[in-house]
Amino acid sequence: MPQPPAHRSRRFILKGRVRKPKSPSESDEEGGMPPKKPRLAWQETWSSEGSSRPAEDSLLAEGSSPAAESSPAAESSPAAESSPAAESSPAADSKDESQLLDPNKAWKLCKDSAMEFIEAYVSGTEKDKEEQKMLFLSKICALCRTVSEKGLTLDLHAFCRKNKLVENIMALLEKEPMDSLNTEFRQKAMETIAILSNTVVTALEGKKESLRNACYRSVFFLPPESDVPETERALYTKTMNAMDPMLAAFVRNCPTASVSAELQNILEVLLDFAGSRNSTVRERAVTRIERLSDFILSYFVADISDYNEKHKDSHDDPRELYIPILGQLLGHLFIVSCGIDSISCTALGALFRFYEIISDGRECSLTKDMENYAETHKSLKDATFPLIVMSFPCEIAEAFGGFLFPSERLDIILTALEALPDSSIHEKKGACSLLDAALDDPDYWLTDVPTIMECIRKNLDSIHTASARRCLDSLLLQLTNLMSREEVKNLLQFSPPSDSTALGMWEVVLAMPQALEKVLNVLLEDLPLRNWCTAVTEDTCIRRLAMLAQNHVSEEEFGNPVHLQSYLKHPSPAMRLMALKGLSTVSESPEKARKIQVVLPDILEALQDTNADVVLKALLVLRNVMARVERREAGRTALQLAEKLLPLFDHESSQVREHSICLFQAVTEAVLRQRKRALKRTVHSSLLPLYFRMRDQSESVAKASGEALVVAAEFLRRKELKHLAQTKQTCRIGECLLQQDGGRVEEYLQQSQPYLQDSQTVLRLEAVRFIGLAARYSGDQSEEKQNEIISVLRSSGKDVEPMVRCLAAQTIMILASRRNRTSGRRFRQLWCC
């Protein structure tokens, strides 16, 4: 056997040589290492695991036998590997060497082989076979490298367009299952796309967005890495990491003037995924943003800065790198950085890089106010970024603020507002912290008041947490103070529709005396109020409220209640609620409270509203009015108001119950000395409901009921009842009422029956006890009357609570056998327990 030439390189060895079989001592049966798995055809043409560059020895070996690779079927033919002709001979070696020593011919054969396979694959029917898919990708990479590195002539753009290479890759990606990752196809597909972008940029024109979306969907929605076996996690990591060089290639290979637009397109979609409810999707998207920011930093500092040096006299400075979505992106990263999970650390890393990018790139384009802000917060910046992990979003935003354009600052504020309604606790906290930066320097951050107001109006109805509402109220107050005269006039001329979101902003502004005063003062400086409010319609309610708030408006001007009646009776609950909120604010002044009396009947009607919020706000307005008018005026309203309040003692809202009982107490105290005869019957009717509500599950309602019962007893001059209420001897109050009001037993029986259906178990129990006790004091002891009471109690025999059913059964039994003399003691023991 002749020796091989000394200059033969390993890279020229044919892959078709047959290895000598292992000896038995090397086999697995003898305890040696198991044989390696044979490499697949696509692996032979890929340089190494995770690499996007094919190996030269593989390409040249393929190039020596183009016929063997003329079709996908030929790649897997076993005959090519097992044929004895594959054994080398000296003559064959000499022939092969002469062929392999001509590199240009070898690379041309490689190119032809790759093109033949690609054309056969895209026109074939076996596209879904895993090995064929992988071989398709590897041939594209081999072709790109052959053409770009060896200078072979080929119109790759035309070849890609003819064979629809990009479309075929997208179609294969979309067929990949989203619930599992079993192969390297996704990884290799993204590596192939990156190579295509580096080699023939025009092949991706008009298709980048579709390609990116296909890759995002194929990768981001895979199960969390923690849910897969440990042996497969390396594949997950490699697949995720393959996206980063692909995105970088898109940016690197576009014209310098289009870098900003390309980054905008990439980041816009990534930001959508970063806001996903799925934490895994969110984390993967934020990680891609962090990796992309690292690339931008290195690319920006190196390539673009070099370009900048060469074009010093150019009017356009590419170092500014203005990305329209940057404000939204930073706002999201600020908010996410407030969390305690791995996403927050990734977001902080991205923020650190973006800070370097914009602080370096915008030094020459800062306005005077930006320079002043940066100088003011210089110490914060120096202290924040070395310890960025310990910083709050407010501090980080202030450190960034001196380098942000007004539109970017606006986008950050809007992003924070949109994060308040529907987000995690940490994100809400981050959003509030971010808004604190704006509240610390409103003149710098809140430059577009109408846009921010509109954003608040759209999101207000969805913001429910107390901390977020407090933050929003403070922001609204600042915005109102920053309004110009024209903005105030436009705001007051706004005609709100019937939906609550359109009224949300005014609900808050009208509830803030400082904000309302600011609006009205600006309005009066520009236009006399009496001349401005000429047309009175339902849609001018805000203007009428503005007129109502003015102290100098005469009674004659305001005397016609139609101005307020129109929207106190508006069909929209949101409109009625907004009007009452405005009235509750202006009624805090005694003079304004007296003006409101002209619409007192309409406010009393609001107490019967089906909306609990409307009823509650009406109670607050009436409380202010009753507290600030003279006693003589209060006396004229007391009777009508007390009658309206009684049904509210049993309202489903505990707040309404509490406020109505407190207002009833205030009304009774206001006329305590007068003791109007007409009011006595209403106060009598309040005794039993107040007694029952002393056992209310709401402690505030129970307390208010006891205090109101003391005042009612004093009004009626019931000393014993007053003493029992003061000492909270609830068990004895019921019997006291029946003993001292013998003529009202029938009325008490009627009043107590609805409590048998109350939602609170304790009140249903009390109702059964009281009805049984009242039966003893009833003047009508006929059998018919007893049967009527028993019939009422039978409904409680089907109560969901066993205690209520048991007590009702005992009471019915006692009433049925009341003629038995021995039952008296049992009866008394039952009702005094």
GROMACS .gro file of C-alpha atoms in nm, residues 468-727:
model
  260
  468ALA     CA    1  -5.315   5.362   4.171
  469ARG     CA    2  -5.617   5.592   4.215
  470ARG     CA    3  -5.428   5.812   4.461
  471CYS     CA    4  -5.141   5.840   4.215
  472LEU     CA    5  -5.384   5.925   3.937
  473ASP     CA    6  -5.563   6.189   4.145
  474SER     CA    7  -5.230   6.361   4.215
  475LEU     CA    8  -5.146   6.351   3.845
  476LEU     CA    9  -5.483   6.501   3.752
  477LEU     CA   10  -5.434   6.781   4.001
  478GLN     CA   11  -5.095   6.864   3.849
  479LEU     CA   12  -5.235   6.850   3.495
  480THR     CA   13  -5.517   7.085   3.586
  481ASN     CA   14  -5.270   7.335   3.729
  482LEU     CA   15  -5.065   7.317   3.409
  483MET     CA   16  -5.360   7.379   3.177
  484SER     CA   17  -5.357   7.686   2.960
  485ARG     CA   18  -5.664   7.904   2.921
  486GLU     CA   19  -5.741   7.755   2.582
  487GLU     CA   20  -5.715   7.401   2.719
  488VAL     CA   21  -5.951   7.489   3.003
  489LYS     CA   22  -6.205   7.635   2.763
  490ASN     CA   23  -6.183   7.329   2.539
  491LEU     CA   24  -6.223   7.106   2.841
  492LEU     CA   25  -6.531   7.289   2.967
  493GLN     CA   26  -6.687   7.287   2.622
  494PHE     CA   27  -6.645   6.912   2.602
  495SER     CA   28  -6.984   6.742   2.578
  496PRO     CA   29  -6.957   6.407   2.750
  497PRO     CA   30  -7.146   6.111   2.603
  498SER     CA   31  -7.344   5.879   2.822
  499ASP     CA   32  -7.067   5.622   2.876
  500SER     CA   33  -6.877   5.644   3.203
  501THR     CA   34  -6.528   5.652   3.050
  502ALA     CA   35  -6.599   5.992   2.895
  503LEU     CA   36  -6.696   6.126   3.236
  504GLY     CA   37  -6.423   5.966   3.442
  505MET     CA   38  -6.179   6.254   3.417
  506TRP     CA   39  -6.442   6.508   3.525
  507GLU     CA   40  -6.549   6.288   3.814
  508VAL     CA   41  -6.201   6.323   3.961
  509VAL     CA   42  -6.148   6.691   3.875
  510LEU     CA   43  -6.483   6.796   4.021
  511ALA     CA   44  -6.401   6.607   4.340
  512MET     CA   45  -6.086   6.816   4.394
  513PRO     CA   46  -6.156   7.166   4.524
  514GLN     CA   47  -5.812   7.296   4.421
  515ALA     CA   48  -5.846   7.167   4.066
  516LEU     CA   49  -6.201   7.297   4.031
  517GLU     CA   50  -6.099   7.639   4.160
  518LYS     CA   51  -5.814   7.654   3.908
  519VAL     CA   52  -6.047   7.568   3.619
  520LEU     CA   53  -6.310   7.820   3.719
  521ASN     CA   54  -6.067   8.105   3.786
  522VAL     CA   55  -5.910   8.066   3.444
  523LEU     CA   56  -6.253   8.053   3.288
  524LEU     CA   57  -6.371   8.372   3.454
  525GLU     CA   58  -6.059   8.559   3.344
  526ASP     CA   59  -6.135   8.483   2.981
  527LEU     CA   60  -6.511   8.510   2.955
  528PRO     CA   61  -6.795   8.628   3.180
  529LEU     CA   62  -6.970   8.319   3.306
  530ARG     CA   63  -7.324   8.453   3.266
  531ASN     CA   64  -7.264   8.526   2.898
  532TRP     CA   65  -7.086   8.199   2.835
  533CYS     CA   66  -7.359   7.965   2.962
  534THR     CA   67  -7.633   8.070   2.722
  535ALA     CA   68  -7.761   7.739   2.593
  536VAL     CA   69  -7.895   7.505   2.860
  537THR     CA   70  -7.899   7.144   2.746
  538GLU     CA   71  -7.825   6.810   2.902
  539ASP     CA   72  -7.475   6.823   2.759
  540THR     CA   73  -7.384   7.150   2.931
  541CYS     CA   74  -7.387   6.998   3.278
  542ILE     CA   75  -7.017   7.064   3.337
  543ARG     CA   76  -7.064   7.433   3.262
  544ARG     CA   77  -7.363   7.454   3.494
  545LEU     CA   78  -7.161   7.292   3.769
  546ALA     CA   79  -6.893   7.551   3.705
  547MET     CA   80  -7.151   7.827   3.745
  548LEU     CA   81  -7.284   7.664   4.060
  549ALA     CA   82  -6.937   7.667   4.216
  550GLN     CA   83  -6.903   8.044   4.192
  551ASN     CA   84  -6.969   8.229   4.517
  552HIS     CA   85  -7.068   8.555   4.349
  553VAL     CA   86  -7.348   8.406   4.133
  554SER     CA   87  -7.673   8.557   4.260
  555GLU     CA   88  -7.978   8.361   4.367
  556GLU     CA   89  -8.172   8.514   4.077
  557GLU     CA   90  -7.923   8.382   3.822
  558PHE     CA   91  -7.923   8.042   3.977
  559GLY     CA   92  -8.285   8.030   4.087
  560ASN     CA   93  -8.411   7.816   3.798
  561PRO     CA   94  -8.347   7.452   3.896
  562VAL     CA   95  -8.394   7.326   3.540
  563HIS     CA   96  -8.021   7.371   3.484
  564LEU     CA   97  -7.945   7.095   3.732
  565GLN     CA   98  -8.258   6.885   3.694
  566SER     CA   99  -8.164   6.801   3.337
  567TYR     CA  100  -7.859   6.598   3.436
  568LEU     CA  101  -7.961   6.485   3.785
  569LYS     CA  102  -8.228   6.289   3.596
  570HIS     CA  103  -8.000   6.189   3.311
  571PRO     CA  104  -8.056   5.828   3.192
  572SER     CA  105  -7.687   5.747   3.233
  573PRO     CA  106  -7.583   5.647   3.589
  574ALA     CA  107  -7.235   5.781   3.511
  575MET     CA  108  -7.380   6.124   3.429
  576ARG     CA  109  -7.589   6.131   3.748
  577LEU     CA  110  -7.288   6.020   3.951
  578MET     CA  111  -7.063   6.285   3.801
  579ALA     CA  112  -7.318   6.559   3.871
  580LEU     CA  113  -7.355   6.450   4.233
  581LYS     CA  114  -6.976   6.437   4.276
  582GLY     CA  115  -6.958   6.794   4.158
  583LEU     CA  116  -7.237   6.894   4.393
  584SER     CA  117  -7.068   6.722   4.687
  585THR     CA  118  -6.760   6.936   4.627
  586VAL     CA  119  -6.936   7.270   4.597
  587SER     CA  120  -7.172   7.192   4.889
  588GLU     CA  121  -6.881   7.212   5.131
  589SER     CA  122  -6.928   7.590   5.139
  590PRO     CA  123  -7.231   7.719   5.341
  591GLU     CA  124  -7.321   7.970   5.070
  592LYS     CA  125  -7.306   7.710   4.795
  593ALA     CA  126  -7.496   7.460   5.011
  594ARG     CA  127  -7.786   7.703   5.036
  595LYS     CA  128  -7.794   7.737   4.656
  596ILE     CA  129  -7.821   7.362   4.621
  597GLN     CA  130  -8.150   7.361   4.815
  598VAL     CA  131  -8.332   7.462   4.497
  599VAL     CA  132  -8.264   7.114   4.361
  600LEU     CA  133  -8.308   6.930   4.691
  601PRO     CA  134  -8.617   6.740   4.569
  602ASP     CA  135  -8.416   6.606   4.275
  603ILE     CA  136  -8.135   6.498   4.507
  604LEU     CA  137  -8.389   6.325   4.732
  605GLU     CA  138  -8.517   6.138   4.428
  606ALA     CA  139  -8.162   6.017   4.367
  607LEU     CA  140  -8.187   5.824   4.696
  608GLN     CA  141  -8.414   5.579   4.514
  609ASP     CA  142  -8.162   5.523   4.235
  610THR     CA  143  -8.072   5.162   4.152
  611ASN     CA  144  -7.702   5.250   4.136
  612ALA     CA  145  -7.542   5.224   4.481
  613ASP     CA  146  -7.271   5.477   4.395
  614VAL     CA  147  -7.531   5.736   4.296
  615VAL     CA  148  -7.723   5.681   4.620
  616LEU     CA  149  -7.407   5.708   4.830
  617LYS     CA  150  -7.299   6.031   4.661
  618ALA     CA  151  -7.650   6.177   4.708
  619LEU     CA  152  -7.627   6.097   5.080
  620LEU     CA  153  -7.296   6.285   5.101
  621VAL     CA  154  -7.446   6.591   4.927
  622LEU     CA  155  -7.747   6.588   5.163
  623ARG     CA  156  -7.519   6.553   5.465
  624ASN     CA  157  -7.324   6.862   5.357
  625VAL     CA  158  -7.643   7.057   5.295
  626MET     CA  159  -7.801   6.962   5.631
  627ALA     CA  160  -7.477   7.045   5.816
  628ARG     CA  161  -7.440   7.391   5.663
  629VAL     CA  162  -7.792   7.534   5.654
  630GLU     CA  163  -7.969   7.701   5.942
  631ARG     CA  164  -8.182   7.491   6.178
  632ARG     CA  165  -8.501   7.656   6.058
  633GLU     CA  166  -8.423   7.563   5.699
  634ALA     CA  167  -8.320   7.215   5.808
  635GLY     CA  168  -8.653   7.163   5.985
  636ARG     CA  169  -8.846   7.219   5.661
  637THR     CA  170  -8.646   6.941   5.494
  638ALA     CA  171  -8.619   6.700   5.788
  639LEU     CA  172  -8.953   6.521   5.750
  640GLN     CA  173  -8.924   6.460   5.377
  641LEU     CA  174  -8.563   6.349   5.409
  642ALA     CA  175  -8.627   6.116   5.707
  643GLU     CA  176  -8.898   5.930   5.515
  644LYS     CA  177  -8.663   5.879   5.219
  645LEU     CA  178  -8.389   5.746   5.446
  646LEU     CA  179  -8.583   5.467   5.619
  647PRO     CA  180  -8.578   5.220   5.324
  648LEU     CA  181  -8.201   5.268   5.293
  649PHE     CA  182  -8.142   5.115   5.638
  650ASP     CA  183  -8.177   4.776   5.467
  651HIS     CA  184  -7.984   4.856   5.150
  652GLU     CA  185  -7.756   4.581   5.016
  653SER     CA  186  -7.456   4.816   5.033
  654SER     CA  187  -7.314   4.843   5.385
  655GLN     CA  188  -7.184   5.192   5.303
  656VAL     CA  189  -7.530   5.309   5.204
  657ARG     CA  190  -7.675   5.157   5.524
  658GLU     CA  191  -7.415   5.330   5.740
  659HIS     CA  192  -7.442   5.674   5.575
  660SER     CA  193  -7.823   5.671   5.564
  661ILE     CA  194  -7.842   5.583   5.937
  662CYS     CA  195  -7.585   5.851   6.022
  663LEU     CA  196  -7.777   6.110   5.818
  664PHE     CA  197  -8.102   6.005   5.986
  665GLN     CA  198  -7.938   6.062   6.323
  666ALA     CA  199  -7.818   6.408   6.209
  667VAL     CA  200  -8.167   6.499   6.086
  668THR     CA  201  -8.325   6.388   6.414
  669GLU     CA  202  -8.069   6.584   6.617
  670ALA     CA  203  -8.129   6.895   6.402
  671VAL     CA  204  -8.497   6.905   6.504
  672LEU     CA  205  -8.453   6.753   6.850
  673ARG     CA  206  -8.569   7.063   7.033
  674GLN     CA  207  -8.857   7.134   6.802
  675ARG     CA  208  -8.990   6.777   6.823
  676LYS     CA  209  -9.218   6.823   6.526
  677ARG     CA  210  -9.528   6.611   6.562
  678ALA     CA  211  -9.520   6.511   6.195
  679LEU     CA  212  -9.172   6.367   6.242
  680LYS     CA  213  -9.265   6.150   6.542
  681ARG     CA  214  -9.431   5.880   6.335
  682THR     CA  215  -9.122   5.852   6.111
  683VAL     CA  216  -8.895   5.825   6.416
  684HIS     CA  217  -9.128   5.558   6.561
  685SER     CA  218  -9.096   5.365   6.235
  686SER     CA  219  -8.717   5.377   6.260
  687LEU     CA  220  -8.695   5.204   6.601
  688LEU     CA  221  -8.732   4.842   6.487
  689PRO     CA  222  -8.497   4.868   6.183
  690LEU     CA  223  -8.234   5.037   6.404
  691TYR     CA  224  -8.277   4.760   6.663
  692PHE     CA  225  -8.222   4.490   6.400
  693ARG     CA  226  -7.922   4.672   6.248
  694MET     CA  227  -7.753   4.680   6.588
  695ARG     CA  228  -7.674   4.313   6.507
  696ASP     CA  229  -7.546   4.391   6.157
  697GLN     CA  230  -7.231   4.204   6.054
  698SER     CA  231  -7.074   4.536   5.956
  699GLU     CA  232  -6.933   4.686   6.276
  700SER     CA  233  -6.967   5.041   6.144
  701VAL     CA  234  -7.336   4.985   6.062
  702ALA     CA  235  -7.401   4.825   6.402
  703LYS     CA  236  -7.231   5.115   6.580
  704ALA     CA  237  -7.418   5.381   6.378
  705SER     CA  238  -7.750   5.202   6.446
  706GLY     CA  239  -7.692   5.201   6.822
  707GLU     CA  240  -7.605   5.572   6.826
  708ALA     CA  241  -7.905   5.661   6.608
  709LEU     CA  242  -8.136   5.457   6.835
  710VAL     CA  243  -8.016   5.658   7.136
  711VAL     CA  244  -8.105   5.985   6.959
  712ALA     CA  245  -8.441   5.847   6.842
  713ALA     CA  246  -8.524   5.734   7.199
  714GLU     CA  247  -8.433   6.080   7.328
  715PHE     CA  248  -8.651   6.241   7.060
  716LEU     CA  249  -8.946   6.021   7.171
  717ARG     CA  250  -8.856   6.065   7.541
  718ARG     CA  251  -8.808   5.692   7.600
  719LYS     CA  252  -8.565   5.682   7.893
  720GLU     CA  253  -8.557   5.304   7.935
  721LEU     CA  254  -8.505   5.246   7.561
  722LYS     CA  255  -8.231   5.509   7.558
  723HIS     CA  256  -8.058   5.339   7.854
  724LEU     CA  257  -8.076   4.995   7.690
  725ALA     CA  258  -7.937   5.134   7.364
  726GLN     CA  259  -7.655   5.318   7.541
  727THR     CA  260  -7.560   5.005   7.738
   0.00000   0.00000   0.00000
